[in-house]
Short mmCIF file of C-alpha atoms and ligand atoms in Angstrom, two decimals:
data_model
loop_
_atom_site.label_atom_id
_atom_site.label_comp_id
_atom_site.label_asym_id
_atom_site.label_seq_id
_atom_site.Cartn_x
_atom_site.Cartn_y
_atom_site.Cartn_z
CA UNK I 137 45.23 53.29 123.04
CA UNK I 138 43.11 52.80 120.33
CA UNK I 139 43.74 56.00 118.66
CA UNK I 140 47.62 55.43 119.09
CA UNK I 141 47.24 52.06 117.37
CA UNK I 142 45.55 53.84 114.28
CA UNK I 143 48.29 56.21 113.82
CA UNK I 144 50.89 53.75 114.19
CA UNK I 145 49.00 51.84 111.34
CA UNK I 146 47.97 54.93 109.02
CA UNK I 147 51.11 57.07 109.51
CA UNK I 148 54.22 56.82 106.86
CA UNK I 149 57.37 55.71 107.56
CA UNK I 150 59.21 58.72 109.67
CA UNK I 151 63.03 57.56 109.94
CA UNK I 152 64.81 58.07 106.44
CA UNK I 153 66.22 54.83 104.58
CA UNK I 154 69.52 53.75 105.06
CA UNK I 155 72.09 54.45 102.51
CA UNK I 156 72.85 51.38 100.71
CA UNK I 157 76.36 50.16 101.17
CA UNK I 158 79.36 49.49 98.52
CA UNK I 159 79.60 46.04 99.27
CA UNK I 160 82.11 45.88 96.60
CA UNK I 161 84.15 48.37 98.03
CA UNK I 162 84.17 47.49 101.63
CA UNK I 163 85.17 43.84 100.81
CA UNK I 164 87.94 45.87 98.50
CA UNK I 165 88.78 48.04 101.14
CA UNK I 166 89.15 44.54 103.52
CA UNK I 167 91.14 42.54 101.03
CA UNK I 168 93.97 45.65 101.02
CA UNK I 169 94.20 45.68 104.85
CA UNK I 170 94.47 41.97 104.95
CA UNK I 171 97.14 42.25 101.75
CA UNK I 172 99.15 44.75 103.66
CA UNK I 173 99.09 43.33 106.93
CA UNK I 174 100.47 39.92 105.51
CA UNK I 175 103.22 41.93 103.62
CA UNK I 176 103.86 43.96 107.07
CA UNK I 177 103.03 41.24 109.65
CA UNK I 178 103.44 37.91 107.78
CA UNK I 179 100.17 37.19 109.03
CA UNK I 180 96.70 38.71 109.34
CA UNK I 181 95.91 41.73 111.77
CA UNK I 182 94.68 41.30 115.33
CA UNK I 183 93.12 44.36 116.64
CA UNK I 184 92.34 44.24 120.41
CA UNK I 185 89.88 47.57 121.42
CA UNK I 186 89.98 49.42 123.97
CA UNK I 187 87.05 51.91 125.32
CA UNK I 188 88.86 54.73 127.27
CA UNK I 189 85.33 56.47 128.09
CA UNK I 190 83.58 56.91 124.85
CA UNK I 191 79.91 57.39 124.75
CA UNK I 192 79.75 54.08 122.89
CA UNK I 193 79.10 56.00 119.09
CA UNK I 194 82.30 54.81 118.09
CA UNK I 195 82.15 51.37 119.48
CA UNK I 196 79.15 50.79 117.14
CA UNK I 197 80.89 51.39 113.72
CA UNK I 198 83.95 49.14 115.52
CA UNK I 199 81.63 46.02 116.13
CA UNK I 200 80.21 46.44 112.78
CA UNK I 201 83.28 45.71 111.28
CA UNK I 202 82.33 42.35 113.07
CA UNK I 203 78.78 42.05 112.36
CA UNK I 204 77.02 39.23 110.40
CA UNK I 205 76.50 42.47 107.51
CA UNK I 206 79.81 43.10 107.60
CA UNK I 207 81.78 39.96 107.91
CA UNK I 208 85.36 41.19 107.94
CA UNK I 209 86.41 38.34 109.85
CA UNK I 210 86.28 36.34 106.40
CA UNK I 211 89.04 38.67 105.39
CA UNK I 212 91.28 37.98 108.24
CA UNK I 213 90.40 40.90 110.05
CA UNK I 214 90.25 39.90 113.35
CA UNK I 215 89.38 41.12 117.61
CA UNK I 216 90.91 39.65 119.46
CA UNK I 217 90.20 39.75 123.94
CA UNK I 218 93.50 40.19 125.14
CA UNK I 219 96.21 42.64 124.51
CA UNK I 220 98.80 40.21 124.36
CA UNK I 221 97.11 38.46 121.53
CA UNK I 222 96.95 42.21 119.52
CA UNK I 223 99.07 44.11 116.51
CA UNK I 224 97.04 47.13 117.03
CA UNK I 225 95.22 48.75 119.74
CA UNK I 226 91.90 50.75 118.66
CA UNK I 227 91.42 53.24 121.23
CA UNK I 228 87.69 55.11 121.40
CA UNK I 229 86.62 58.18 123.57
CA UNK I 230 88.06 60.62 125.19
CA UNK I 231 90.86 58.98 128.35
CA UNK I 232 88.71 59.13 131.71
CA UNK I 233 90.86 59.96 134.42
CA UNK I 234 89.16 56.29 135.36
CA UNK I 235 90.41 54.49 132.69
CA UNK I 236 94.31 56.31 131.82
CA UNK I 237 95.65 53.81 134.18
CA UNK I 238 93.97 50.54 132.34
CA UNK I 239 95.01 51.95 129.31
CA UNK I 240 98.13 52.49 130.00
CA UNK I 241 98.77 48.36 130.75
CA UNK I 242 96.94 47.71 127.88
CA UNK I 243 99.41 49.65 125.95
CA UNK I 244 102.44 47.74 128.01
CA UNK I 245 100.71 44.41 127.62
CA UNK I 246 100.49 44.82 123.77
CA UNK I 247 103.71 42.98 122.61
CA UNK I 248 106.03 44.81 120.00
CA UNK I 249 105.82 45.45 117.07
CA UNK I 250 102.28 47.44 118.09
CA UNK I 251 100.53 50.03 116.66
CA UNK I 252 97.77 52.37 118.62
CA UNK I 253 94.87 53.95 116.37
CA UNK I 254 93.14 56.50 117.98
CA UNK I 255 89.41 56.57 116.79
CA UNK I 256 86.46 59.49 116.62
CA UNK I 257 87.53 63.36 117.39
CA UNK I 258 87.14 62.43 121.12
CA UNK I 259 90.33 60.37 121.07
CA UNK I 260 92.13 63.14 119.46
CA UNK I 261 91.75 65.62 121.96
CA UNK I 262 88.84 64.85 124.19
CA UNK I 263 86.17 65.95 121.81
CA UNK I 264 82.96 67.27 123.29
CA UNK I 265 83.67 65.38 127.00
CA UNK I 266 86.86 68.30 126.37
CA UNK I 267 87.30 70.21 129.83
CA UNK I 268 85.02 67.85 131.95
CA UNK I 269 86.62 67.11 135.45
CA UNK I 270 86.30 63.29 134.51
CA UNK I 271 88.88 63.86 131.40
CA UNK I 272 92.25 63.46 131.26
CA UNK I 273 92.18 64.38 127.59
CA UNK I 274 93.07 62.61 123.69
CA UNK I 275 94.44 59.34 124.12
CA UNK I 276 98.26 60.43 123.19
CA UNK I 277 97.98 62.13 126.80
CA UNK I 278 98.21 58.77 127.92
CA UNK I 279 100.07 56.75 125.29
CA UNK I 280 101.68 57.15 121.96
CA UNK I 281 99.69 57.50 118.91
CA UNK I 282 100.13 55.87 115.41
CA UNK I 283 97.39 57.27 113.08
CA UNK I 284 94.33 59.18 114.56
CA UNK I 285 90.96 58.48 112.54
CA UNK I 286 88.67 61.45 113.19
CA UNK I 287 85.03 61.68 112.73
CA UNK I 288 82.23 61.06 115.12
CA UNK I 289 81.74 58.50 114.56
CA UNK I 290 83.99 56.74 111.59
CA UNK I 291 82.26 54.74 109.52
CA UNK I 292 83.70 51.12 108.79
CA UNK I 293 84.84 51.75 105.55
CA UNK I 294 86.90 54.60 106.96
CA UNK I 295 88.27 52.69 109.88
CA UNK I 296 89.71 50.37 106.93
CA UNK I 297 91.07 52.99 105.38
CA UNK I 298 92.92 54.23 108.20
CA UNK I 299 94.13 50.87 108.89
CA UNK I 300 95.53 50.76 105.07
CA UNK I 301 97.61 53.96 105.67
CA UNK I 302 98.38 52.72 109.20
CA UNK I 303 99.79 49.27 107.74
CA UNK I 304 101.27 51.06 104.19
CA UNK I 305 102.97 53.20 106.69
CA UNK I 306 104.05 51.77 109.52
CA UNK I 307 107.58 51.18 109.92
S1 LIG H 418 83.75 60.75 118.59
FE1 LIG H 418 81.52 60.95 118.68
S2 LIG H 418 80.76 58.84 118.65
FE2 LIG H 418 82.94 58.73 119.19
S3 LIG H 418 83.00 58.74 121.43
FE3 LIG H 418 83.15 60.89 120.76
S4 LIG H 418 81.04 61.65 120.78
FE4 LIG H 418 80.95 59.41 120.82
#
């Protein structure tokens, strides 16, 4: 115990530093959804989320979006709890044969005009859970698809980029 508590003290630092962020450009980045959403919308965007069976890596750069670091809300980005309340529908992970079902009235809850954005490579096409028995596959097996945003995970300040081109191009 001892000896542990000496090489906690004496060691350096192992984990690397975190990458400072652009504040500049995420609040940048924030204002242009909001902007485009109010040209679009008339309003600002609700985004309800939905986790079809992800292994929660995506859900992370989602809720920090929301996080006191973050702070999107003060740009009128906002989650919203029900699907009736929601513009878009953020989908994560690949659909669970579990889940298609929920999604799918989710997706019919969601009142029109809606817009589904399918987030991380394992909503495009399953990902890495690709193949399991559980999966039913990317979320477009279950419903339509608007914009896919790969990566695994997206960072934030490419989810609000993908919600730009979502909103520039939306019909
Ligand atoms: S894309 Fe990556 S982080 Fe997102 S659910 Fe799949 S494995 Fe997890």
């Amino acid at each position: 115990m001892r000896r542990t508590l000496f090489e906690n003290i004496t060691q350096r630092v192992l984990t690397e530093p975190a990458p400072a962020p652009d504040e500049a450009a995420l609040a940048e980045l924030a204002k242009s959804v909001d902007r485009a959403a109010r040209a679009k919308l008339g309003r600002s965007l609700s985004i309800r989320q939905v986790d079809a069976g992800s292994c929660n890596g995506c859900e992370l750069e989602i809720h920090a979006l929301n996080n006191a670091f973050y702070d999107l809300e003060r740009f009128g980005l906002r989650f919203v709890a029900s699907p009736r309340h929601a513009d878009v529908l953020m989908v994560t992970g690949p659909v669970t044969k579990n889940m298609r079902e929920a999604l799918l009235r989710t997706y019919n809850a969601t009142p029109d005009p809606k817009w589904v954005v399918a987030v991380g490579t394992c909503a495009v096409d399953g990902g890495i859970f690709a193949g399991s028995y559980a999966v039913a596959g990317g979320v477009e097996e279950a419903i339509p698809v608007d914009l896919h945003i790969r990566g695994c995970p997206p960072s934030p300040a490419e989810l609000l980029q993908g919600l730009i081109a979502l909103l520039e191009h939306a019909r």
